[in-house]
Short mmCIF file of C-alpha atoms and ligand atoms in Angstrom, two decimals:
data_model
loop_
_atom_site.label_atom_id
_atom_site.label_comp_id
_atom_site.label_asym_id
_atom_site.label_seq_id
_atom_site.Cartn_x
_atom_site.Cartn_y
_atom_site.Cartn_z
CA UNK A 706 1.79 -24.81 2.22
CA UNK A 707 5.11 -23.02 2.23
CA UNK A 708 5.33 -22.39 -1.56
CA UNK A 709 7.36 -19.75 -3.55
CA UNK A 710 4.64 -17.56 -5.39
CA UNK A 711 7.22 -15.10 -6.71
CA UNK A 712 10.15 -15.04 -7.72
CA UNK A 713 12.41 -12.03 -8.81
CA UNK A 714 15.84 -12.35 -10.66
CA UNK A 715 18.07 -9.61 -10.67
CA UNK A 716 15.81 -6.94 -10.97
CA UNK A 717 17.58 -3.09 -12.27
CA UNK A 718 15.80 -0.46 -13.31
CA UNK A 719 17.44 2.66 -14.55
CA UNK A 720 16.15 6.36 -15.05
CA UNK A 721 18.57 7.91 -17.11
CA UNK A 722 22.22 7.45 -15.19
CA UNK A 723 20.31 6.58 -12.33
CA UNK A 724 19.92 2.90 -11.35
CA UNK A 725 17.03 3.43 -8.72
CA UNK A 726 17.02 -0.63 -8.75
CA UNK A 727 20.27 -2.04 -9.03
CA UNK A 728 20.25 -5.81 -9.27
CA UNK A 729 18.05 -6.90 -6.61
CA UNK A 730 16.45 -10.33 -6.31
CA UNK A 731 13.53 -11.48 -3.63
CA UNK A 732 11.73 -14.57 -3.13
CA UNK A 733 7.86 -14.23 -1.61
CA UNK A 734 6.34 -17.31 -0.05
CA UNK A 735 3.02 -18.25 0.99
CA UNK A 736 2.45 -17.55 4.80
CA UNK A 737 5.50 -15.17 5.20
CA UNK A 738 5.61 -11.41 4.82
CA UNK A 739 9.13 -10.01 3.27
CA UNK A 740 9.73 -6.73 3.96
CA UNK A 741 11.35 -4.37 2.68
CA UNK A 742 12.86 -1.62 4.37
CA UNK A 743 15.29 1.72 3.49
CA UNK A 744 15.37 5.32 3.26
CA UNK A 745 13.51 7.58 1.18
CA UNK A 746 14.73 7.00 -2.62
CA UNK A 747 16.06 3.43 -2.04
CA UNK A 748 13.81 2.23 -4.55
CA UNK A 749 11.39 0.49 -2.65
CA UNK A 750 8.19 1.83 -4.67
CA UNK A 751 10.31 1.35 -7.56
CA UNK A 752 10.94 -2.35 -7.03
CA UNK A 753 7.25 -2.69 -6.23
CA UNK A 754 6.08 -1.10 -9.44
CA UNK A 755 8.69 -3.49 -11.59
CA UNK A 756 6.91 -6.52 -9.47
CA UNK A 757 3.41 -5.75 -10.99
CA UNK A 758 4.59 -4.70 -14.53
CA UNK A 759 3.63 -0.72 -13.72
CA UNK A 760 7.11 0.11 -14.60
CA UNK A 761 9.21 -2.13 -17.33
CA UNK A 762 12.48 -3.35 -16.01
CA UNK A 763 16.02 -2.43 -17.73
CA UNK A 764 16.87 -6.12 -16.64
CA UNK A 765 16.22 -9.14 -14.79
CA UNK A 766 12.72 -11.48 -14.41
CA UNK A 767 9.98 -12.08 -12.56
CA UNK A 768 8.56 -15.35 -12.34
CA UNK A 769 4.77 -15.62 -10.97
CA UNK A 770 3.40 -19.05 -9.96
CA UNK A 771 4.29 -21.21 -12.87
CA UNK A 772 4.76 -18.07 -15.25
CA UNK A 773 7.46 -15.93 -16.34
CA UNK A 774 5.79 -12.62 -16.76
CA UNK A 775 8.96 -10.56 -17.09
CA UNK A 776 7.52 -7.41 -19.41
CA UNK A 777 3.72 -7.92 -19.21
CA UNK A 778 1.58 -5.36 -19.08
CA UNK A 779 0.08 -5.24 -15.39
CA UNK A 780 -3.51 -5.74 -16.12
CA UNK A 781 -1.99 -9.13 -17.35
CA UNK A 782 0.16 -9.54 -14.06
CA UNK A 783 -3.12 -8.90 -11.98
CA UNK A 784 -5.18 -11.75 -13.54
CA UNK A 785 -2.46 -13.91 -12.88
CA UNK A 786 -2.64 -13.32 -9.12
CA UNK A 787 -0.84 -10.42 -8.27
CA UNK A 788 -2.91 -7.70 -6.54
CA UNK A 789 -0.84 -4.40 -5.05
CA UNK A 790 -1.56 -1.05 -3.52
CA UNK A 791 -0.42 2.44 -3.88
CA UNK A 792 1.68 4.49 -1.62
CA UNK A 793 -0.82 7.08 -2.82
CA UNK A 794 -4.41 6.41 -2.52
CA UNK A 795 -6.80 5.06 -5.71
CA UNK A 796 -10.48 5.10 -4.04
CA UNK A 797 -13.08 7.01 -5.40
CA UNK A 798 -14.47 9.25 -2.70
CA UNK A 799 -17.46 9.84 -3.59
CA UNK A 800 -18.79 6.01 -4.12
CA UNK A 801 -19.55 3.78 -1.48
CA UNK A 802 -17.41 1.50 0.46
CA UNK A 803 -19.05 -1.34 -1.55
CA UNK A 804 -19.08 0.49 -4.90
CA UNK A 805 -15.21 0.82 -5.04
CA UNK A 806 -14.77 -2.59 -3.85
CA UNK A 807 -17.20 -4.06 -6.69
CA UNK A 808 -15.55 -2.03 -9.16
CA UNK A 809 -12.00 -3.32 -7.68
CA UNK A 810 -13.43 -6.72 -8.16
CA UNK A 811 -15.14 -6.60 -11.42
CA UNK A 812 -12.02 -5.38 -13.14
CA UNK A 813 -10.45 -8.34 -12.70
CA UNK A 814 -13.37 -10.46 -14.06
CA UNK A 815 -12.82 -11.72 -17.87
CA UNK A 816 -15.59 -11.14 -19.79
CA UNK A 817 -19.05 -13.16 -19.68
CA UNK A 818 -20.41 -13.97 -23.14
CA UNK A 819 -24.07 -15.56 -22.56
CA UNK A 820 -26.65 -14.25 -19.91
CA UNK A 821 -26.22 -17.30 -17.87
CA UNK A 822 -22.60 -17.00 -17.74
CA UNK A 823 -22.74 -13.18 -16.55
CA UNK A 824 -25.30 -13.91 -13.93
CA UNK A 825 -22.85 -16.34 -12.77
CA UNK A 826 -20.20 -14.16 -12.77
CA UNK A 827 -22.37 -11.32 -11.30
CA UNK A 828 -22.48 -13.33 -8.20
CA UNK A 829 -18.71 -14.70 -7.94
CA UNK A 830 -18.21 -10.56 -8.37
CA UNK A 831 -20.40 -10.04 -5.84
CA UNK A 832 -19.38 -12.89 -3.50
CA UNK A 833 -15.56 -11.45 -4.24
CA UNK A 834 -16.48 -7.91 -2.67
CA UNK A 835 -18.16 -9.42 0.17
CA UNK A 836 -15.30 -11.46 1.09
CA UNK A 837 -12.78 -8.35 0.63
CA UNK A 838 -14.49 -6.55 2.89
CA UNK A 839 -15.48 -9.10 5.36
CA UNK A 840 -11.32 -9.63 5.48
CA UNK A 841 -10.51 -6.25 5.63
CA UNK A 842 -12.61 -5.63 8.80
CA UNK A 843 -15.30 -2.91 7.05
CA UNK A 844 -18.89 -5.11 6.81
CA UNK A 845 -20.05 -1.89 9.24
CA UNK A 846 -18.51 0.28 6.97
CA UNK A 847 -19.71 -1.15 4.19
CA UNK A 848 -22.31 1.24 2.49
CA UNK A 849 -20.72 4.23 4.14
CA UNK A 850 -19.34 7.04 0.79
CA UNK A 851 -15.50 6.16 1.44
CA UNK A 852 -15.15 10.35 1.61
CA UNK A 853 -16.66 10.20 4.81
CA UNK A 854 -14.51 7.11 6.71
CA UNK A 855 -11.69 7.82 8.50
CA UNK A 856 -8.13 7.54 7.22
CA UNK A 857 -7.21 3.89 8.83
CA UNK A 858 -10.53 2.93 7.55
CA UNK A 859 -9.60 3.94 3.63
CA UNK A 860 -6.57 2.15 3.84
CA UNK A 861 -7.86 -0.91 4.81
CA UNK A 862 -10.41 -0.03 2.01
CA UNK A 863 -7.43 -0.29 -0.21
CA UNK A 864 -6.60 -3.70 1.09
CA UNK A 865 -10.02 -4.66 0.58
CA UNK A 866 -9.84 -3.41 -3.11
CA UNK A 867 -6.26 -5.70 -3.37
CA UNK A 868 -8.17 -8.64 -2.07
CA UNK A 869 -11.36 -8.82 -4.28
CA UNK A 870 -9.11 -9.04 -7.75
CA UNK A 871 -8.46 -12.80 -5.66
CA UNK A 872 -4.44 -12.16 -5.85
CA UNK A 873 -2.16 -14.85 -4.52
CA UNK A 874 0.40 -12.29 -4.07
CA UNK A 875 0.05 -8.88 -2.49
CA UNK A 876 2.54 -6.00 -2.51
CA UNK A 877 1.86 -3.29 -0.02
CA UNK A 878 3.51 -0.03 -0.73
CA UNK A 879 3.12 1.91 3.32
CA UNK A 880 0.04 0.51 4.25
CA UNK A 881 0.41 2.57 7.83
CA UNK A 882 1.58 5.65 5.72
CA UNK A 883 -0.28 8.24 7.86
CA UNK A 884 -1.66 6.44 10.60
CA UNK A 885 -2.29 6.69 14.53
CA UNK A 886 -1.03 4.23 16.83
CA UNK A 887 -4.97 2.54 17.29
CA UNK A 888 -5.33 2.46 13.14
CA UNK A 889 -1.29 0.88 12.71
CA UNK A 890 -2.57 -1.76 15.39
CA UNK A 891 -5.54 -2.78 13.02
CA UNK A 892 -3.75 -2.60 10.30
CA UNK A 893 -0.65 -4.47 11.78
CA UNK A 894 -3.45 -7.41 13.00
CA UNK A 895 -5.01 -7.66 9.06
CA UNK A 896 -1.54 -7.84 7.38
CA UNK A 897 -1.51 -10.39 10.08
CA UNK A 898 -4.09 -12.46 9.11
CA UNK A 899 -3.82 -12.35 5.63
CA UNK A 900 -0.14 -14.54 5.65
CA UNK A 901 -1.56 -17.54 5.94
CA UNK A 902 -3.79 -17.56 2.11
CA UNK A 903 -1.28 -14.79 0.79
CA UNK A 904 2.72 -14.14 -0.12
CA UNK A 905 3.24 -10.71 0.94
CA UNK A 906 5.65 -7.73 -0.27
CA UNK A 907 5.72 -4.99 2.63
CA UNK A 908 7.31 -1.71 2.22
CA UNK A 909 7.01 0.09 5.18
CA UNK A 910 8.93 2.62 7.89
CA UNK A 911 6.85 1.99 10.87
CA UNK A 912 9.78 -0.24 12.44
CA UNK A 913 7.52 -1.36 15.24
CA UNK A 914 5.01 -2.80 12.32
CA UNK A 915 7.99 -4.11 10.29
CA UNK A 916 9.56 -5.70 12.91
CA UNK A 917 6.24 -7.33 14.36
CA UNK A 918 5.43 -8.93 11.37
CA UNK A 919 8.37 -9.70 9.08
CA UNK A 920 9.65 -13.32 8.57
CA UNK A 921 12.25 -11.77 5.90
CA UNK A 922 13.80 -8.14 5.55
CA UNK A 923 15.47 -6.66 2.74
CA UNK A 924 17.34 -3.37 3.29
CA UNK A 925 17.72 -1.41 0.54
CA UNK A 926 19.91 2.03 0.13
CA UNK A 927 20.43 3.65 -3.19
CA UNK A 928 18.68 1.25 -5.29
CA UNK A 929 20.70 -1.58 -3.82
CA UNK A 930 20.37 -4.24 -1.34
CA UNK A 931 22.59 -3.89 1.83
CA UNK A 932 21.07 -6.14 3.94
CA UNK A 933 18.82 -9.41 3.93
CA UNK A 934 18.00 -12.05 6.15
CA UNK A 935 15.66 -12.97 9.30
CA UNK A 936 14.30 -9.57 11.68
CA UNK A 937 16.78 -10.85 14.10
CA UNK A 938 19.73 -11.35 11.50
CA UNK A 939 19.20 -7.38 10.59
CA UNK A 940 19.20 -6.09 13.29
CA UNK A 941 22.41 -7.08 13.96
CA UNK A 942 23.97 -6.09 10.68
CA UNK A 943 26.45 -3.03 11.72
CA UNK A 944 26.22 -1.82 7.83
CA UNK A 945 22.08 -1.68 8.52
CA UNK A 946 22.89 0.53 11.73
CA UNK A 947 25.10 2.51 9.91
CA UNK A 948 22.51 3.10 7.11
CA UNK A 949 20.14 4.31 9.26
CA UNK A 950 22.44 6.54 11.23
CA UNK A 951 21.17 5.05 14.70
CA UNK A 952 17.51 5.43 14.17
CA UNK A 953 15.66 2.73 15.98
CA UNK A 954 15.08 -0.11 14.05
CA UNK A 955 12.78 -1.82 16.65
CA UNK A 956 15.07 -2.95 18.71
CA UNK A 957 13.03 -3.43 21.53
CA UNK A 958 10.27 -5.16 19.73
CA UNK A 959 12.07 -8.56 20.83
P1 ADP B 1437 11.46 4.86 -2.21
O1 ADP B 1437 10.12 4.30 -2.50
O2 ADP B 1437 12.40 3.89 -1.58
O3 ADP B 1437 11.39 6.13 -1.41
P2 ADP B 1437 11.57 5.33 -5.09
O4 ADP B 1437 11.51 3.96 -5.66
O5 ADP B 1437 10.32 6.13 -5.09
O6 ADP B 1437 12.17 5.24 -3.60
O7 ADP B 1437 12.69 6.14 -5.83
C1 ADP B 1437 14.01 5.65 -6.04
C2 ADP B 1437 14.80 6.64 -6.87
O8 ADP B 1437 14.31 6.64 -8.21
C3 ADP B 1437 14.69 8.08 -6.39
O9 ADP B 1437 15.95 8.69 -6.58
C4 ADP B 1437 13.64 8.67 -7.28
O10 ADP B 1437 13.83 10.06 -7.42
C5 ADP B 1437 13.88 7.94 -8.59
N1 ADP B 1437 12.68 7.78 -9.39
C6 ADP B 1437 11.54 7.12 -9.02
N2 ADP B 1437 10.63 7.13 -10.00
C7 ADP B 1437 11.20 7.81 -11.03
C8 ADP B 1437 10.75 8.16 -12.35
N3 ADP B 1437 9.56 7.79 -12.81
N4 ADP B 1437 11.62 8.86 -13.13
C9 ADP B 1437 12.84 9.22 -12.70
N5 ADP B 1437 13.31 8.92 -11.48
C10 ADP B 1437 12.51 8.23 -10.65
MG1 MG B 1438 8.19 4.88 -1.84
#
């Protein structure tokens, strides 16, 4: 089941003089989370938004299953399996837990042309959010107004919203952005048990998190990457230490 589901070549993406991507390149299997870890302004949102076609690239490609979708437009890149979330929040407070989920799900659903085909595909929508939110630990949360849940609990919302476009691929910009040590446990055991179905992007500072559930790291500084290999491997890496200017980087996680 180890398969590559994406594949990125090269990636740069320049604002103005500024290469806030500079040639990076990262492989994302099934059953393995890769994160990727660096400073503020490395150019980790910025890699994720040239993964999902939010932002166009200056150069390189991205290869997605058996397609190249270097420069599609992301609605494109979703259909074909990719599903991400935001480093800043997309629910709609004042709907349901459900309703945003549904409406995360039907987005993703081509359009039905007969009445028998929509009723069909008002039930694999249906069946879709159900499953989201069954995954993303919120079936007691589920016709709560998503205003009213707590801040852990709209995160994994946003997972649940990822999950019920069906991606193969998921790229999580700080999923623990924000949270207390009970919610980054919760979260830490869903990112968990999503690996197995799912390849999985993870940009994250939570070291503890990283460094619990990475199989691959990429360090990034300045819109390049220093660093990449195993946790272990990293950890090691004086030019990572030096990077970081001694902050922990979960050393004693292992
Ligand atoms: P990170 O997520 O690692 O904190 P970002 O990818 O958000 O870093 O940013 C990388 C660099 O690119 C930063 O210097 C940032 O100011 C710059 N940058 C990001 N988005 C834009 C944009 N839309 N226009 C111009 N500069 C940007
Ligand atoms: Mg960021």
């Amino acid at each position: 089941m180890n398969d590559v589901l994406l594949s990125a070549k090269n990636l740069t993406k320049r604002f103005g003089g500024l290469a806030a991507v500079n040639d990076v390149s990262v492989d994302l299997w099934r059953g393995r989370i890769h994160a990727v870890i660096g400073p503020n302004g490395a150019g980790k949102s910025t890699l994720t938004n040239l993964l999902s076609g939010d932002l166009p690239l200056t150069s390189g490609s991205v290869q997605l299953g058996d397609k190249d979708v270097t420069g599609w437009r992301p609605e494109k890149i979703s259909a074909q399996g990719l599903g991400r979330s935001y480093q800043k929040t997309n629910i709609f407070l004042p709907f349901t837990v459900w309703e945003n989920v549904r409406l995360a799900a039907q987005s993703r659903a081509p359009h039905a042309a007969s009445w028998l085909s929509r009723a069909i595909k008002y039930r694999a929508i249906n069946d879709r959010a159900e499953s989201a939110i069954a995954l993303s630990g919120l079936k007691n949360r589920k016709n709560s107004i998503a205003g009213t849940i707590s801040h852990g609990e709209q995160r994994q919302l946003e997972i649940a919203m990822t999950l019920a476009t069906g991606p193969q691929v998921l790229l999580l910009d700080e999923p623990l952005a924000g949270m207390g040590a009970v919610e980054a446990e919760r979260m830490v055991s869903l990112l968990q048990s999503l690996k197995k179905d799912h390849g999985i992007l993870l940009v994250e500072h939570d070291m503890d998190a990283v460094f619990a559930l990475a199989d691959q790291l990429t360090v990034m500084v300045n819109g390049q990457v220093i660093a990449s290999g195993t946790p272990a491997e990293i950890r090691l890496d004086a030019s990572v230490q030096a990077a970081y200017l001694g902050e922990d980087i979960g050393e004693e996680s292992v």
